[in-house]
XYZ file of N, CA and C in Angstrom:
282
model
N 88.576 73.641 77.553
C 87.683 74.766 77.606
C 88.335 75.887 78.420
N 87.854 77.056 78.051
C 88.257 78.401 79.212
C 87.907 78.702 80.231
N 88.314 78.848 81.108
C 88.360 79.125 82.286
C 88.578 80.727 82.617
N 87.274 81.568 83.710
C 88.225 82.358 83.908
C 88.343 82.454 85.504
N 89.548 83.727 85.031
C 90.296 83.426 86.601
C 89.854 84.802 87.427
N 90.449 84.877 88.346
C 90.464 86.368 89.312
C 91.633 86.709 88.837
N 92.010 87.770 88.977
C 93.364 88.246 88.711
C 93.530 90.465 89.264
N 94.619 90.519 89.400
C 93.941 92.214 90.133
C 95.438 92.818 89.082
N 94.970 94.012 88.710
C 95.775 94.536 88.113
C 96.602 96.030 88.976
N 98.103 95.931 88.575
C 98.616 96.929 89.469
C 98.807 98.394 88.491
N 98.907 99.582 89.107
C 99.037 100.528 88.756
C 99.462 100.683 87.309
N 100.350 99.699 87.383
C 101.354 99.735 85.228
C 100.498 99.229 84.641
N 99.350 98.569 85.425
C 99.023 97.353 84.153
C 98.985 96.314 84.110
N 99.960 95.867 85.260
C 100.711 94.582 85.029
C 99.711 93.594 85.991
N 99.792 92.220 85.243
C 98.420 91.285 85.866
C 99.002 90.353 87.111
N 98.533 90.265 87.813
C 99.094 89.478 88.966
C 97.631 88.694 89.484
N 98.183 87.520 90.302
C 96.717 86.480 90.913
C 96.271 86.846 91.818
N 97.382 87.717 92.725
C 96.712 87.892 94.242
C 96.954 89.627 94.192
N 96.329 90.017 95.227
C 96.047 91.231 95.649
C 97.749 91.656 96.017
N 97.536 90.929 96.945
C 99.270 91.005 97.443
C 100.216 91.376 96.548
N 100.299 90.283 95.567
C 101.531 90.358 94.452
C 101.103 91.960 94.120
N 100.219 92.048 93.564
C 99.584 93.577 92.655
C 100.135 95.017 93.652
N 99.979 94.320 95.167
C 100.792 95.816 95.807
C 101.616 96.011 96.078
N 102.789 94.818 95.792
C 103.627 94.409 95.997
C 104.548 95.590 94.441
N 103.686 95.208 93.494
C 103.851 95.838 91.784
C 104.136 97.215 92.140
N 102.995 97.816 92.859
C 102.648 98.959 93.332
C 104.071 99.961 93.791
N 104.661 99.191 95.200
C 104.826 99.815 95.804
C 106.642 99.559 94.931
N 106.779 98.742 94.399
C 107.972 98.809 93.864
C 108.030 99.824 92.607
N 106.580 99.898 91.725
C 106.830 101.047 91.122
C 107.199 102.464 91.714
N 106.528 102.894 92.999
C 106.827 104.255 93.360
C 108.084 103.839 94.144
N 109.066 102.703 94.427
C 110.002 102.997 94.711
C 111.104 103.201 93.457
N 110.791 102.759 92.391
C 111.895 103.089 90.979
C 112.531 101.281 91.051
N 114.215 101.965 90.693
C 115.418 101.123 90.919
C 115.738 100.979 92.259
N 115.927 99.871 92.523
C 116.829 100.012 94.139
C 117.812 98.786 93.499
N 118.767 99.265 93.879
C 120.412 98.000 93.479
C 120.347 98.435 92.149
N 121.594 97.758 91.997
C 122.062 97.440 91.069
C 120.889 96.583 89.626
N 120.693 97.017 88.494
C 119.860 96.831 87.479
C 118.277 96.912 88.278
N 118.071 97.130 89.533
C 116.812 97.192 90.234
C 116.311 96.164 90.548
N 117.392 95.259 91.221
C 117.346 93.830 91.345
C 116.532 93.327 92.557
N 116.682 94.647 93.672
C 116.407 94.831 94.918
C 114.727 95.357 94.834
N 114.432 96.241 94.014
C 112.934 96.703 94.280
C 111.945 95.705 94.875
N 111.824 94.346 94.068
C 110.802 93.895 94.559
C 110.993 93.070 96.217
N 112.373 93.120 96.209
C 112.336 92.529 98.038
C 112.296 93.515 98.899
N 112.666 94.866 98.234
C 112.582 96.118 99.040
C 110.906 95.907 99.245
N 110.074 96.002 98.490
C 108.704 96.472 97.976
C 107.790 95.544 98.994
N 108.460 94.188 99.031
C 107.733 92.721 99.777
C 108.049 93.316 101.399
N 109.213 93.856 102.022
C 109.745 93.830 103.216
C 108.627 94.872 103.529
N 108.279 96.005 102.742
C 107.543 97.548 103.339
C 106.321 96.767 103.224
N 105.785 95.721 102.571
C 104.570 95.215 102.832
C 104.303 94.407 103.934
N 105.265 93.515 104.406
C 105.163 92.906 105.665
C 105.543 93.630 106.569
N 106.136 94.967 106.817
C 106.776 96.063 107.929
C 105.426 96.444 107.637
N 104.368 96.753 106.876
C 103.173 97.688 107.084
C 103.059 98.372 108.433
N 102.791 97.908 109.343
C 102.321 98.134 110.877
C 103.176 99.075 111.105
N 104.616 98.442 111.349
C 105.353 99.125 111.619
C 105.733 100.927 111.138
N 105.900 100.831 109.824
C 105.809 101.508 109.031
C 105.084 102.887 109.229
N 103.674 102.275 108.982
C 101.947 103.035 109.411
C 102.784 103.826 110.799
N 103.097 103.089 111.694
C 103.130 103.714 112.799
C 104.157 104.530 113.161
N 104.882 104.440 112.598
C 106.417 106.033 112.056
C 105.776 107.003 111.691
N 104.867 106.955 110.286
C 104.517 108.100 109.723
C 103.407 108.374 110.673
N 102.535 108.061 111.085
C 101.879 108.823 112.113
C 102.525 108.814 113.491
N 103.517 108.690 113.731
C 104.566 109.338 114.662
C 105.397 110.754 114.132
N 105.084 110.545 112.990
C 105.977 111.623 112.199
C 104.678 113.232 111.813
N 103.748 112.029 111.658
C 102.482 113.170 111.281
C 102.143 113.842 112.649
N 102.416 112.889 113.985
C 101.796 114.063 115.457
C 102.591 114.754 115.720
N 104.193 115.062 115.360
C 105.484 115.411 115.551
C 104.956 116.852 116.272
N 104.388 117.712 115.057
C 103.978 118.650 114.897
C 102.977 119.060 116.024
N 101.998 118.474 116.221
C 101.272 118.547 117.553
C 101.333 117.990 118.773
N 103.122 117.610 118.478
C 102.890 117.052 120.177
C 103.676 117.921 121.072
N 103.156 118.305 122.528
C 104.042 119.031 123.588
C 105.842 118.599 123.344
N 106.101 119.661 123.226
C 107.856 119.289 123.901
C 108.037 119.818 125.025
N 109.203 118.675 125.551
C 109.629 118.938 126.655
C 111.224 119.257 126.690
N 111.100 120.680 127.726
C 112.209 121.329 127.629
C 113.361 120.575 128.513
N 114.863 119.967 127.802
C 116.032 120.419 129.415
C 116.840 121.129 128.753
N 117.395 121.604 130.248
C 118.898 122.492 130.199
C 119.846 121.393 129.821
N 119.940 121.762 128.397
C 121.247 120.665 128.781
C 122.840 121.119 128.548
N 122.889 122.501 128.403
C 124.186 123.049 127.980
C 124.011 124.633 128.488
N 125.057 125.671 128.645
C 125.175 126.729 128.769
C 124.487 127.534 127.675
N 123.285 128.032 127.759
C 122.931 128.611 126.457
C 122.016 127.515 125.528
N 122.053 126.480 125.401
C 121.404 125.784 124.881
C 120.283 125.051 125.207
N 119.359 124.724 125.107
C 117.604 123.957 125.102
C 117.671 122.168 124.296
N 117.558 121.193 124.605
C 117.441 120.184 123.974
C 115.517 120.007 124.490
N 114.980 119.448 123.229
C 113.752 119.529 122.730
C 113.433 117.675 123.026
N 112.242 117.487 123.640
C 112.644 115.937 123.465
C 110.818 115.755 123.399
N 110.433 115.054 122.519
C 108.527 114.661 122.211
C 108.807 113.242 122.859
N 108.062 113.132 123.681
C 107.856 112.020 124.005
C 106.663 111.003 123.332
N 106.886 110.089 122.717
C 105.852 109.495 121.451
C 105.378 108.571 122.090
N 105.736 107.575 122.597
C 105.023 106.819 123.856
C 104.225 106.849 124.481
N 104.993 108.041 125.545
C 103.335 108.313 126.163
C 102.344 109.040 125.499
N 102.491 109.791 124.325
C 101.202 109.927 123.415
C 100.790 109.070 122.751
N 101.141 107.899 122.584
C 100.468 106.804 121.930
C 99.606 106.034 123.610
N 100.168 106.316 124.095
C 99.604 105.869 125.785
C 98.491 106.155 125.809
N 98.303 107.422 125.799
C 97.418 108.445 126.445
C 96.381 107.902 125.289
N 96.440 108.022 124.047
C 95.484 107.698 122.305
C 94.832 106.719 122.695
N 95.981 106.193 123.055
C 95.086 104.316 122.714
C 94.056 103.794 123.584
């Protein structure tokens, strides 16, 4: 007799069992080819899913860039080096 199952579908279409696998589909589609015949996408695609955290927390390091104080030194004759300190604004957030 038939059975049915769960199953989640990813962006192409394509049927997968778990959620996981399906964003896994996902994220290797918006990355293309990676290697050679695109052999690499889906371990590329698996690694940015288990880096998530990490990841998340670059681009919103990257997204406060823009609003965070810099701090000025002298560090040359004529020249300014610019330095954001991201730390202690994640300090101060959290």
């Amino acid at each position: 007799m038939a059975k049915s199952v769960k199953a989640f579908l990813d962006n192409r279409g394509g049927l997968h069992m778990s959620a996981t696998s399906a964003v896994i589909g996902d994220i290797a589609g918006a990355l293309g080819r990676v290697g050679e015949e695109g052999g690499l996408t889906e371990g590329v695609a698996r690694l940015i899913l288990d880096k998530r955290a990490a990841i998340e927390q670059a681009f919103a390091d990257l997204d406060s860039l823009d609003n965070a104080k810099s701090v000025t030194i002298d560090a040359a004759e004529n020249s300014t080096i610019e330095i954001l300190d991201l730390e202690e604004r994640r300090r101060h957030h959290a």
